[in-house]
Amino acid sequence: MANNTNKKLKHHRNQDSDDGNPEVWATIDKSFKQVQSVLDRNRMLIQQVNENHQSKIHDNMVKNVALIQELNGNISKVVSLYSGLSSNFSTAFQQQHSNEHPKEG
């Protein structure tokens, strides 16, 4: 999913040369890649938790505690990354608007 978003962002940038600060867009691209990496890790963790649970082996069930704690931490990371993305999008669009409509004074 993030790959499609990255492609759309890059496509948009290629269409319009006055699209704001390239550093902001680079940060947004990086954030999407980080989010996708964490989500991929969570998918793997969830699969492992399910396998451990289905095995009904005591040691595997004990391992699930740490796996679930990592999942919880990763969810917090994703929330933080999305918060940063929101801020970066806001900055990018404010800069674009300022470039298109400079204040007269």
GROMACS .gro file of N, CA, C and O in nm:
model
  420
    1MET      N    1   0.081  -0.119   0.000
    1MET     CA    2   0.000   0.000   0.000
    1MET      C    3   0.086   0.126   0.000
    1MET      O    4   0.061   0.218  -0.075
    2ALA      N    5   0.188   0.128   0.084
    2ALA     CA    6   0.274   0.246   0.087
    2ALA      C    7   0.348   0.264  -0.044
    2ALA      O    8   0.376   0.376  -0.084
    3ASN      N    9   0.379   0.153  -0.112
    3ASN     CA   10   0.448   0.164  -0.240
    3ASN      C   11   0.363   0.240  -0.341
    3ASN      O   12   0.413   0.319  -0.418
    4ASN      N   13   0.230   0.213  -0.342
    4ASN     CA   14   0.141   0.287  -0.431
    4ASN      C   15   0.139   0.434  -0.397
    4ASN      O   16   0.137   0.519  -0.484
    5THR      N   17   0.139   0.465  -0.268
    5THR     CA   18   0.139   0.604  -0.224
    5THR      C   19   0.267   0.672  -0.268
    5THR      O   20   0.266   0.785  -0.315
    6ASN      N   21   0.380   0.603  -0.251
    6ASN     CA   22   0.508   0.660  -0.294
    6ASN      C   23   0.508   0.688  -0.443
    6ASN      O   24   0.557   0.791  -0.488
    7LYS      N   25   0.453   0.596  -0.522
    7LYS     CA   26   0.447   0.615  -0.667
    7LYS      C   27   0.361   0.736  -0.700
    7LYS      O   28   0.393   0.814  -0.789
    8LYS      N   29   0.249   0.752  -0.630
    8LYS     CA   30   0.161   0.866  -0.654
    8LYS      C   31   0.231   0.997  -0.620
    8LYS      O   32   0.219   1.095  -0.692
    9LEU      N   33   0.304   0.998  -0.508
    9LEU     CA   34   0.376   1.118  -0.469
    9LEU      C   35   0.480   1.153  -0.574
    9LEU      O   36   0.494   1.268  -0.614
   10LYS      N   37   0.555   1.053  -0.620
   10LYS     CA   38   0.658   1.077  -0.721
   10LYS      C   39   0.594   1.122  -0.852
   10LYS      O   40   0.645   1.211  -0.918
   11HIS      N   41   0.480   1.062  -0.888
   11HIS     CA   42   0.411   1.101  -1.010
   11HIS      C   43   0.366   1.247  -1.000
   11HIS      O   44   0.383   1.324  -1.093
   12HIS      N   45   0.311   1.283  -0.885
   12HIS     CA   46   0.267   1.422  -0.864
   12HIS      C   47   0.385   1.518  -0.877
   12HIS      O   48   0.376   1.620  -0.942
   13ARG      N   49   0.497   1.483  -0.818
   13ARG     CA   50   0.613   1.570  -0.824
   13ARG      C   51   0.663   1.587  -0.967
   13ARG      O   52   0.709   1.692  -1.006
   14ASN      N   53   0.653   1.480  -1.046
   14ASN     CA   54   0.699   1.488  -1.184
   14ASN      C   55   0.606   1.574  -1.269
   14ASN      O   56   0.648   1.630  -1.369
   15GLN      N   57   0.480   1.585  -1.232
   15GLN     CA   58   0.385   1.664  -1.309
   15GLN      C   59   0.398   1.812  -1.282
   15GLN      O   60   0.369   1.894  -1.366
   16ASP      N   61   0.441   1.848  -1.163
   16ASP     CA   62   0.439   1.988  -1.122
   16ASP      C   63   0.574   2.023  -1.062
   16ASP      O   64   0.611   1.975  -0.956
   17SER      N   65   0.647   2.110  -1.128
   17SER     CA   66   0.781   2.143  -1.080
   17SER      C   67   0.779   2.239  -0.961
   17SER      O   68   0.876   2.252  -0.890
   18ASP      N   69   0.667   2.309  -0.938
   18ASP     CA   70   0.657   2.403  -0.826
   18ASP      C   71   0.576   2.339  -0.714
   18ASP      O   72   0.472   2.388  -0.675
   19ASP      N   73   0.623   2.228  -0.663
   19ASP     CA   74   0.544   2.153  -0.566
   19ASP      C   75   0.594   2.169  -0.423
   19ASP      O   76   0.565   2.088  -0.339
   20GLY      N   77   0.667   2.271  -0.395
   20GLY     CA   78   0.711   2.294  -0.258
   20GLY      C   79   0.853   2.248  -0.236
   20GLY      O   80   0.931   2.228  -0.329
   21ASN      N   81   0.885   2.227  -0.113
   21ASN     CA   82   1.019   2.194  -0.069
   21ASN      C   83   1.051   2.046  -0.095
   21ASN      O   84   0.988   1.958  -0.037
   22PRO      N   85   1.151   2.018  -0.179
   22PRO     CA   86   1.185   1.877  -0.207
   22PRO      C   87   1.229   1.802  -0.081
   22PRO      O   88   1.210   1.681  -0.073
   23GLU      N   89   1.286   1.872   0.015
   23GLU     CA   90   1.327   1.806   0.139
   23GLU      C   91   1.206   1.755   0.216
   23GLU      O   92   1.210   1.648   0.277
   24VAL      N   93   1.096   1.831   0.213
   24VAL     CA   94   0.973   1.787   0.281
   24VAL      C   95   0.922   1.660   0.214
   24VAL      O   96   0.885   1.563   0.281
   25TRP      N   97   0.921   1.659   0.080
   25TRP     CA   98   0.873   1.541   0.008
   25TRP      C   99   0.964   1.422   0.035
   25TRP      O  100   0.916   1.308   0.047
   26ALA      N  101   1.093   1.444   0.044
   26ALA     CA  102   1.186   1.334   0.073
   26ALA      C  103   1.158   1.278   0.212
   26ALA      O  104   1.162   1.155   0.233
   27THR      N  105   1.128   1.365   0.306
   27THR     CA  106   1.095   1.321   0.442
   27THR      C  107   0.966   1.241   0.443
   27THR      O  108   0.955   1.138   0.511
   28ILE      N  109   0.867   1.286   0.365
   28ILE     CA  110   0.740   1.213   0.356
   28ILE      C  111   0.764   1.075   0.295
   28ILE      O  112   0.714   0.975   0.347
   29ASP      N  113   0.840   1.068   0.188
   29ASP     CA  114   0.872   0.939   0.126
   29ASP      C  115   0.940   0.847   0.226
   29ASP      O  116   0.905   0.729   0.238
   30LYS      N  117   1.037   0.900   0.300
   30LYS     CA  118   1.109   0.821   0.399
   30LYS      C  119   1.014   0.771   0.507
   30LYS      O  120   1.022   0.655   0.549
   31SER      N  121   0.923   0.857   0.551
   31SER     CA  122   0.827   0.817   0.655
   31SER      C  123   0.737   0.705   0.608
   31SER      O  124   0.709   0.610   0.682
   32PHE      N  125   0.689   0.712   0.483
   32PHE     CA  126   0.605   0.605   0.430
   32PHE      C  127   0.683   0.473   0.426
   32PHE      O  128   0.628   0.366   0.457
   33LYS      N  129   0.808   0.479   0.390
   33LYS     CA  130   0.890   0.358   0.387
   33LYS      C  131   0.909   0.302   0.528
   33LYS      O  132   0.906   0.180   0.548
   34GLN      N  133   0.927   0.390   0.625
   34GLN     CA  134   0.942   0.345   0.764
   34GLN      C  135   0.812   0.280   0.813
   34GLN      O  136   0.816   0.176   0.879
   35VAL      N  137   0.698   0.343   0.782
   35VAL     CA  138   0.570   0.286   0.822
   35VAL      C  139   0.554   0.148   0.762
   35VAL      O  140   0.516   0.052   0.831
   36GLN      N  141   0.583   0.134   0.633
   36GLN     CA  142   0.567   0.005   0.567
   36GLN      C  143   0.656  -0.100   0.630
   36GLN      O  144   0.615  -0.215   0.648
   37SER      N  145   0.777  -0.062   0.666
   37SER     CA  146   0.869  -0.155   0.730
   37SER      C  147   0.814  -0.205   0.863
   37SER      O  148   0.818  -0.326   0.893
   38VAL      N  149   0.760  -0.115   0.943
   38VAL     CA  150   0.703  -0.153   1.073
   38VAL      C  151   0.580  -0.241   1.052
   38VAL      O  152   0.561  -0.341   1.122
   39LEU      N  153   0.496  -0.206   0.955
   39LEU     CA  154   0.377  -0.287   0.929
   39LEU      C  155   0.414  -0.427   0.880
   39LEU      O  156   0.350  -0.526   0.920
   40ASP      N  157   0.518  -0.436   0.798
   40ASP     CA  158   0.566  -0.568   0.755
   40ASP      C  159   0.616  -0.650   0.872
   40ASP      O  160   0.589  -0.770   0.883
   41ARG      N  161   0.688  -0.585   0.963
   41ARG     CA  162   0.737  -0.653   1.084
   41ARG      C  163   0.618  -0.700   1.168
   41ARG      O  164   0.618  -0.812   1.219
   42ASN      N  165   0.517  -0.615   1.182
   42ASN     CA  166   0.399  -0.653   1.261
   42ASN      C  167   0.328  -0.773   1.200
   42ASN      O  168   0.281  -0.860   1.272
   43ARG      N  169   0.320  -0.777   1.068
   43ARG     CA  170   0.258  -0.891   1.001
   43ARG      C  171   0.332  -1.020   1.039
   43ARG      O  172   0.269  -1.121   1.072
   44MET      N  173   0.464  -1.015   1.037
   44MET     CA  174   0.544  -1.132   1.073
   44MET      C  175   0.524  -1.169   1.220
   44MET      O  176   0.509  -1.287   1.254
   45LEU      N  177   0.521  -1.067   1.306
   45LEU     CA  178   0.501  -1.093   1.449
   45LEU      C  179   0.365  -1.158   1.475
   45LEU      O  180   0.355  -1.252   1.554
   46ILE      N  181   0.263  -1.109   1.407
   46ILE     CA  182   0.128  -1.164   1.425
   46ILE      C  183   0.124  -1.310   1.380
   46ILE      O  184   0.064  -1.396   1.446
   47GLN      N  185   0.189  -1.339   1.268
   47GLN     CA  186   0.195  -1.477   1.222
   47GLN      C  187   0.264  -1.566   1.325
   47GLN      O  188   0.218  -1.678   1.353
   48GLN      N  189   0.374  -1.516   1.382
   48GLN     CA  190   0.447  -1.594   1.482
   48GLN      C  191   0.363  -1.615   1.607
   48GLN      O  192   0.359  -1.726   1.663
   49VAL      N  193   0.294  -1.511   1.651
   49VAL     CA  194   0.207  -1.523   1.769
   49VAL      C  195   0.099  -1.628   1.743
   49VAL      O  196   0.071  -1.714   1.828
   50ASN      N  197   0.039  -1.624   1.624
   50ASN     CA  198  -0.065  -1.723   1.591
   50ASN      C  199  -0.010  -1.865   1.590
   50ASN      O  200  -0.073  -1.957   1.643
   51GLU      N  201   0.108  -1.883   1.530
   51GLU     CA  202   0.170  -2.016   1.527
   51GLU      C  203   0.200  -2.065   1.668
   51GLU      O  204   0.175  -2.181   1.702
   52ASN      N  205   0.256  -1.976   1.750
   52ASN     CA  206   0.287  -2.013   1.888
   52ASN      C  207   0.160  -2.051   1.964
   52ASN      O  208   0.158  -2.148   2.040
   53HIS      N  209   0.056  -1.974   1.944
   53HIS     CA  210  -0.070  -1.999   2.014
   53HIS      C  211  -0.130  -2.133   1.971
   53HIS      O  212  -0.177  -2.211   2.056
   54GLN      N  213  -0.127  -2.160   1.842
   54GLN     CA  214  -0.184  -2.285   1.791
   54GLN      C  215  -0.104  -2.407   1.836
   54GLN      O  216  -0.160  -2.516   1.850
   55SER      N  217   0.025  -2.388   1.860
   55SER     CA  218   0.108  -2.501   1.904
   55SER      C  219   0.072  -2.547   2.045
   55SER      O  220   0.096  -2.663   2.080
   56LYS      N  221   0.020  -2.457   2.125
   56LYS     CA  222  -0.017  -2.484   2.264
   56LYS      C  223   0.101  -2.534   2.349
   56LYS      O  224   0.083  -2.594   2.454
   57ILE      N  225   0.221  -2.506   2.301
   57ILE     CA  226   0.342  -2.542   2.377
   57ILE      C  227   0.371  -2.427   2.473
   57ILE      O  228   0.372  -2.310   2.434
   58HIS      N  229   0.395  -2.463   2.599
   58HIS     CA  230   0.412  -2.362   2.704
   58HIS      C  231   0.520  -2.259   2.668
   58HIS      O  232   0.496  -2.138   2.681
   59ASP      N  233   0.637  -2.305   2.626
   59ASP     CA  234   0.746  -2.212   2.595
   59ASP      C  235   0.708  -2.115   2.483
   59ASP      O  236   0.746  -1.998   2.486
   60ASN      N  237   0.634  -2.165   2.384
   60ASN     CA  238   0.590  -2.077   2.275
   60ASN      C  239   0.491  -1.972   2.325
   60ASN      O  240   0.492  -1.857   2.280
   61MET      N  241   0.405  -2.014   2.417
   61MET     CA  242   0.308  -1.920   2.473
   61MET      C  243   0.380  -1.811   2.553
   61MET      O  244   0.342  -1.694   2.548
   62VAL      N  245   0.486  -1.849   2.623
   62VAL     CA  246   0.565  -1.753   2.700
   62VAL      C  247   0.633  -1.655   2.603
   62VAL      O  248   0.639  -1.534   2.629
   63LYS      N  249   0.683  -1.705   2.490
   63LYS     CA  250   0.746  -1.618   2.390
   63LYS      C  251   0.648  -1.514   2.336
   63LYS      O  252   0.688  -1.404   2.298
   64ASN      N  253   0.520  -1.550   2.334
   64ASN     CA  254   0.420  -1.456   2.282
   64ASN      C  255   0.412  -1.327   2.362
   64ASN      O  256   0.378  -1.222   2.307
   65VAL      N  257   0.444  -1.333   2.489
   65VAL     CA  258   0.441  -1.212   2.572
   65VAL      C  259   0.535  -1.107   2.512
   65VAL      O  260   0.495  -0.991   2.489
   66ALA      N  261   0.657  -1.145   2.483
   66ALA     CA  262   0.754  -1.051   2.426
   66ALA      C  263   0.713  -1.007   2.286
   66ALA      O  264   0.727  -0.890   2.249
   67LEU      N  265   0.658  -1.101   2.207
   67LEU     CA  266   0.616  -1.067   2.071
   67LEU      C  267   0.501  -0.965   2.073
   67LEU      O  268   0.501  -0.869   1.995
   68ILE      N  269   0.408  -0.985   2.164
   68ILE     CA  270   0.295  -0.892   2.175
   68ILE      C  271   0.341  -0.757   2.227
   68ILE      O  272   0.292  -0.653   2.183
   69GLN      N  273   0.438  -0.757   2.318
   69GLN     CA  274   0.494  -0.630   2.365
   69GLN      C  275   0.561  -0.556   2.250
   69GLN      O  276   0.546  -0.434   2.237
   70GLU      N  277   0.632  -0.628   2.165
   70GLU     CA  278   0.694  -0.563   2.049
   70GLU      C  279   0.587  -0.509   1.955
   70GLU      O  280   0.599  -0.396   1.903
   71LEU      N  281   0.480  -0.585   1.935
   71LEU     CA  282   0.369  -0.537   1.851
   71LEU      C  283   0.312  -0.406   1.906
   71LEU      O  284   0.289  -0.311   1.830
   72ASN      N  285   0.291  -0.401   2.036
   72ASN     CA  286   0.237  -0.280   2.098
   72ASN      C  287   0.331  -0.161   2.076
   72ASN      O  288   0.287  -0.051   2.045
   73GLY      N  289   0.461  -0.184   2.093
   73GLY     CA  290   0.558  -0.078   2.069
   73GLY      C  291   0.558  -0.033   1.924
   73GLY      O  292   0.568   0.086   1.894
   74ASN      N  293   0.544  -0.129   1.833
   74ASN     CA  294   0.541  -0.096   1.691
   74ASN      C  295   0.418  -0.015   1.654
   74ASN      O  296   0.424   0.073   1.569
   75ILE      N  297   0.306  -0.045   1.718
   75ILE     CA  298   0.185   0.033   1.693
   75ILE      C  299   0.207   0.178   1.734
   75ILE      O  300   0.169   0.270   1.663
   76SER      N  301   0.275   0.199   1.846
   76SER     CA  302   0.308   0.335   1.889
   76SER      C  303   0.400   0.404   1.788
   76SER      O  304   0.384   0.522   1.759
   77LYS      N  305   0.495   0.328   1.731
   77LYS     CA  306   0.583   0.384   1.628
   77LYS      C  307   0.503   0.429   1.506
   77LYS      O  308   0.528   0.535   1.451
   78VAL      N  309   0.409   0.345   1.464
   78VAL     CA  310   0.328   0.378   1.346
   78VAL      C  311   0.246   0.504   1.373
   78VAL      O  312   0.238   0.594   1.288
   79VAL      N  313   0.188   0.514   1.491
   79VAL     CA  314   0.111   0.634   1.527
   79VAL      C  315   0.201   0.758   1.521
   79VAL      O  316   0.164   0.861   1.465
   80SER      N  317   0.320   0.746   1.576
   80SER     CA  318   0.414   0.857   1.574
   80SER      C  319   0.455   0.894   1.432
   80SER      O  320   0.462   1.013   1.396
   81LEU      N  321   0.483   0.794   1.349
   81LEU     CA  322   0.522   0.820   1.211
   81LEU      C  323   0.408   0.887   1.134
   81LEU      O  324   0.431   0.981   1.057
   82TYR      N  325   0.285   0.839   1.154
   82TYR     CA  326   0.171   0.902   1.087
   82TYR      C  327   0.149   1.045   1.136
   82TYR      O  328   0.110   1.132   1.059
   83SER      N  329   0.176   1.069   1.262
   83SER     CA  330   0.166   1.206   1.314
   83SER      C  331   0.266   1.296   1.245
   83SER      O  332   0.234   1.409   1.205
   84GLY      N  333   0.389   1.247   1.231
   84GLY     CA  334   0.491   1.322   1.159
   84GLY      C  335   0.454   1.344   1.014
   84GLY      O  336   0.476   1.452   0.958
   85LEU      N  337   0.395   1.242   0.951
   85LEU     CA  338   0.350   1.256   0.812
   85LEU      C  339   0.246   1.366   0.800
   85LEU      O  340   0.250   1.446   0.707
   86SER      N  341   0.154   1.368   0.894
   86SER     CA  342   0.050   1.470   0.892
   86SER      C  343   0.112   1.609   0.899
   86SER      O  344   0.075   1.700   0.824
   87SER      N  345   0.208   1.624   0.987
   87SER     CA  346   0.277   1.752   1.001
   87SER      C  347   0.352   1.788   0.873
   87SER      O  348   0.348   1.903   0.827
   88ASN      N  349   0.419   1.690   0.813
   88ASN     CA  350   0.495   1.715   0.691
   88ASN      C  351   0.403   1.749   0.574
   88ASN      O  352   0.434   1.837   0.493
   89PHE      N  353   0.289   1.681   0.563
   89PHE     CA  354   0.193   1.714   0.459
   89PHE      C  355   0.142   1.856   0.477
   89PHE      O  356   0.132   1.934   0.382
   90SER      N  357   0.110   1.890   0.600
   90SER     CA  358   0.061   2.024   0.630
   90SER      C  359   0.164   2.129   0.591
   90SER      O  360   0.132   2.229   0.526
   91THR      N  361   0.288   2.106   0.626
   91THR     CA  362   0.396   2.198   0.591
   91THR      C  363   0.410   2.210   0.440
   91THR      O  364   0.420   2.321   0.386
   92ALA      N  365   0.406   2.097   0.371
   92ALA     CA  366   0.422   2.098   0.225
   92ALA      C  367   0.310   2.177   0.159
   92ALA      O  368   0.335   2.259   0.069
   93PHE      N  369   0.188   2.156   0.203
   93PHE     CA  370   0.077   2.225   0.140
   93PHE      C  371   0.073   2.373   0.178
   93PHE      O  372   0.036   2.457   0.096
   94GLN      N  373   0.113   2.405   0.299
   94GLN     CA  374   0.121   2.547   0.337
   94GLN      C  375   0.227   2.618   0.255
   94GLN      O  376   0.206   2.731   0.210
   95GLN      N  377   0.340   2.553   0.232
   95GLN     CA  378   0.445   2.613   0.150
   95GLN      C  379   0.397   2.629   0.006
   95GLN      O  380   0.422   2.732  -0.057
   96GLN      N  381   0.327   2.529  -0.046
   96GLN     CA  382   0.275   2.537  -0.182
   96GLN      C  383   0.177   2.653  -0.194
   96GLN      O  384   0.183   2.731  -0.289
   97HIS      N  385   0.089   2.664  -0.098
   97HIS     CA  386  -0.010   2.772  -0.099
   97HIS      C  387   0.060   2.908  -0.091
   97HIS      O  388   0.023   3.001  -0.163
   98SER      N  389   0.162   2.919  -0.007
   98SER     CA  390   0.237   3.044   0.005
   98SER      C  391   0.307   3.081  -0.125
   98SER      O  392   0.314   3.197  -0.163
   99ASN      N  393   0.360   2.979  -0.194
   99ASN     CA  394   0.427   3.003  -0.322
   99ASN      C  395   0.328   3.048  -0.429
   99ASN      O  396   0.362   3.131  -0.515
  100GLU      N  397   0.208   2.994  -0.427
  100GLU     CA  398   0.108   3.025  -0.528
  100GLU      C  399   0.037   3.157  -0.500
  100GLU      O  400  -0.008   3.224  -0.590
  101HIS      N  401   0.026   3.191  -0.373
  101HIS     CA  402  -0.048   3.311  -0.332
  101HIS      C  403   0.034   3.395  -0.234
  101HIS      O  404   0.001   3.400  -0.115
  102PRO      N  405   0.140   3.458  -0.281
  102PRO     CA  406   0.222   3.539  -0.188
  102PRO      C  407   0.141   3.656  -0.133
  102PRO      O  408   0.054   3.711  -0.200
  103LYS      N  409   0.173   3.689  -0.008
  103LYS     CA  410   0.103   3.802   0.057
  103LYS      C  411   0.149   3.931  -0.008
  103LYS      O  412   0.267   3.951  -0.034
  104GLU      N  413   0.053   4.017  -0.031
  104GLU     CA  414   0.087   4.149  -0.083
  104GLU      C  415   0.105   4.243   0.037
  104GLU      O  416   0.031   4.238   0.132
  105GLY      N  417   0.201   4.332   0.024
  105GLY     CA  418   0.220   4.416   0.142
  105GLY      C  419   0.295   4.535   0.119
  105GLY      O  420   0.360   4.598   0.062
   0.00000   0.00000   0.00000
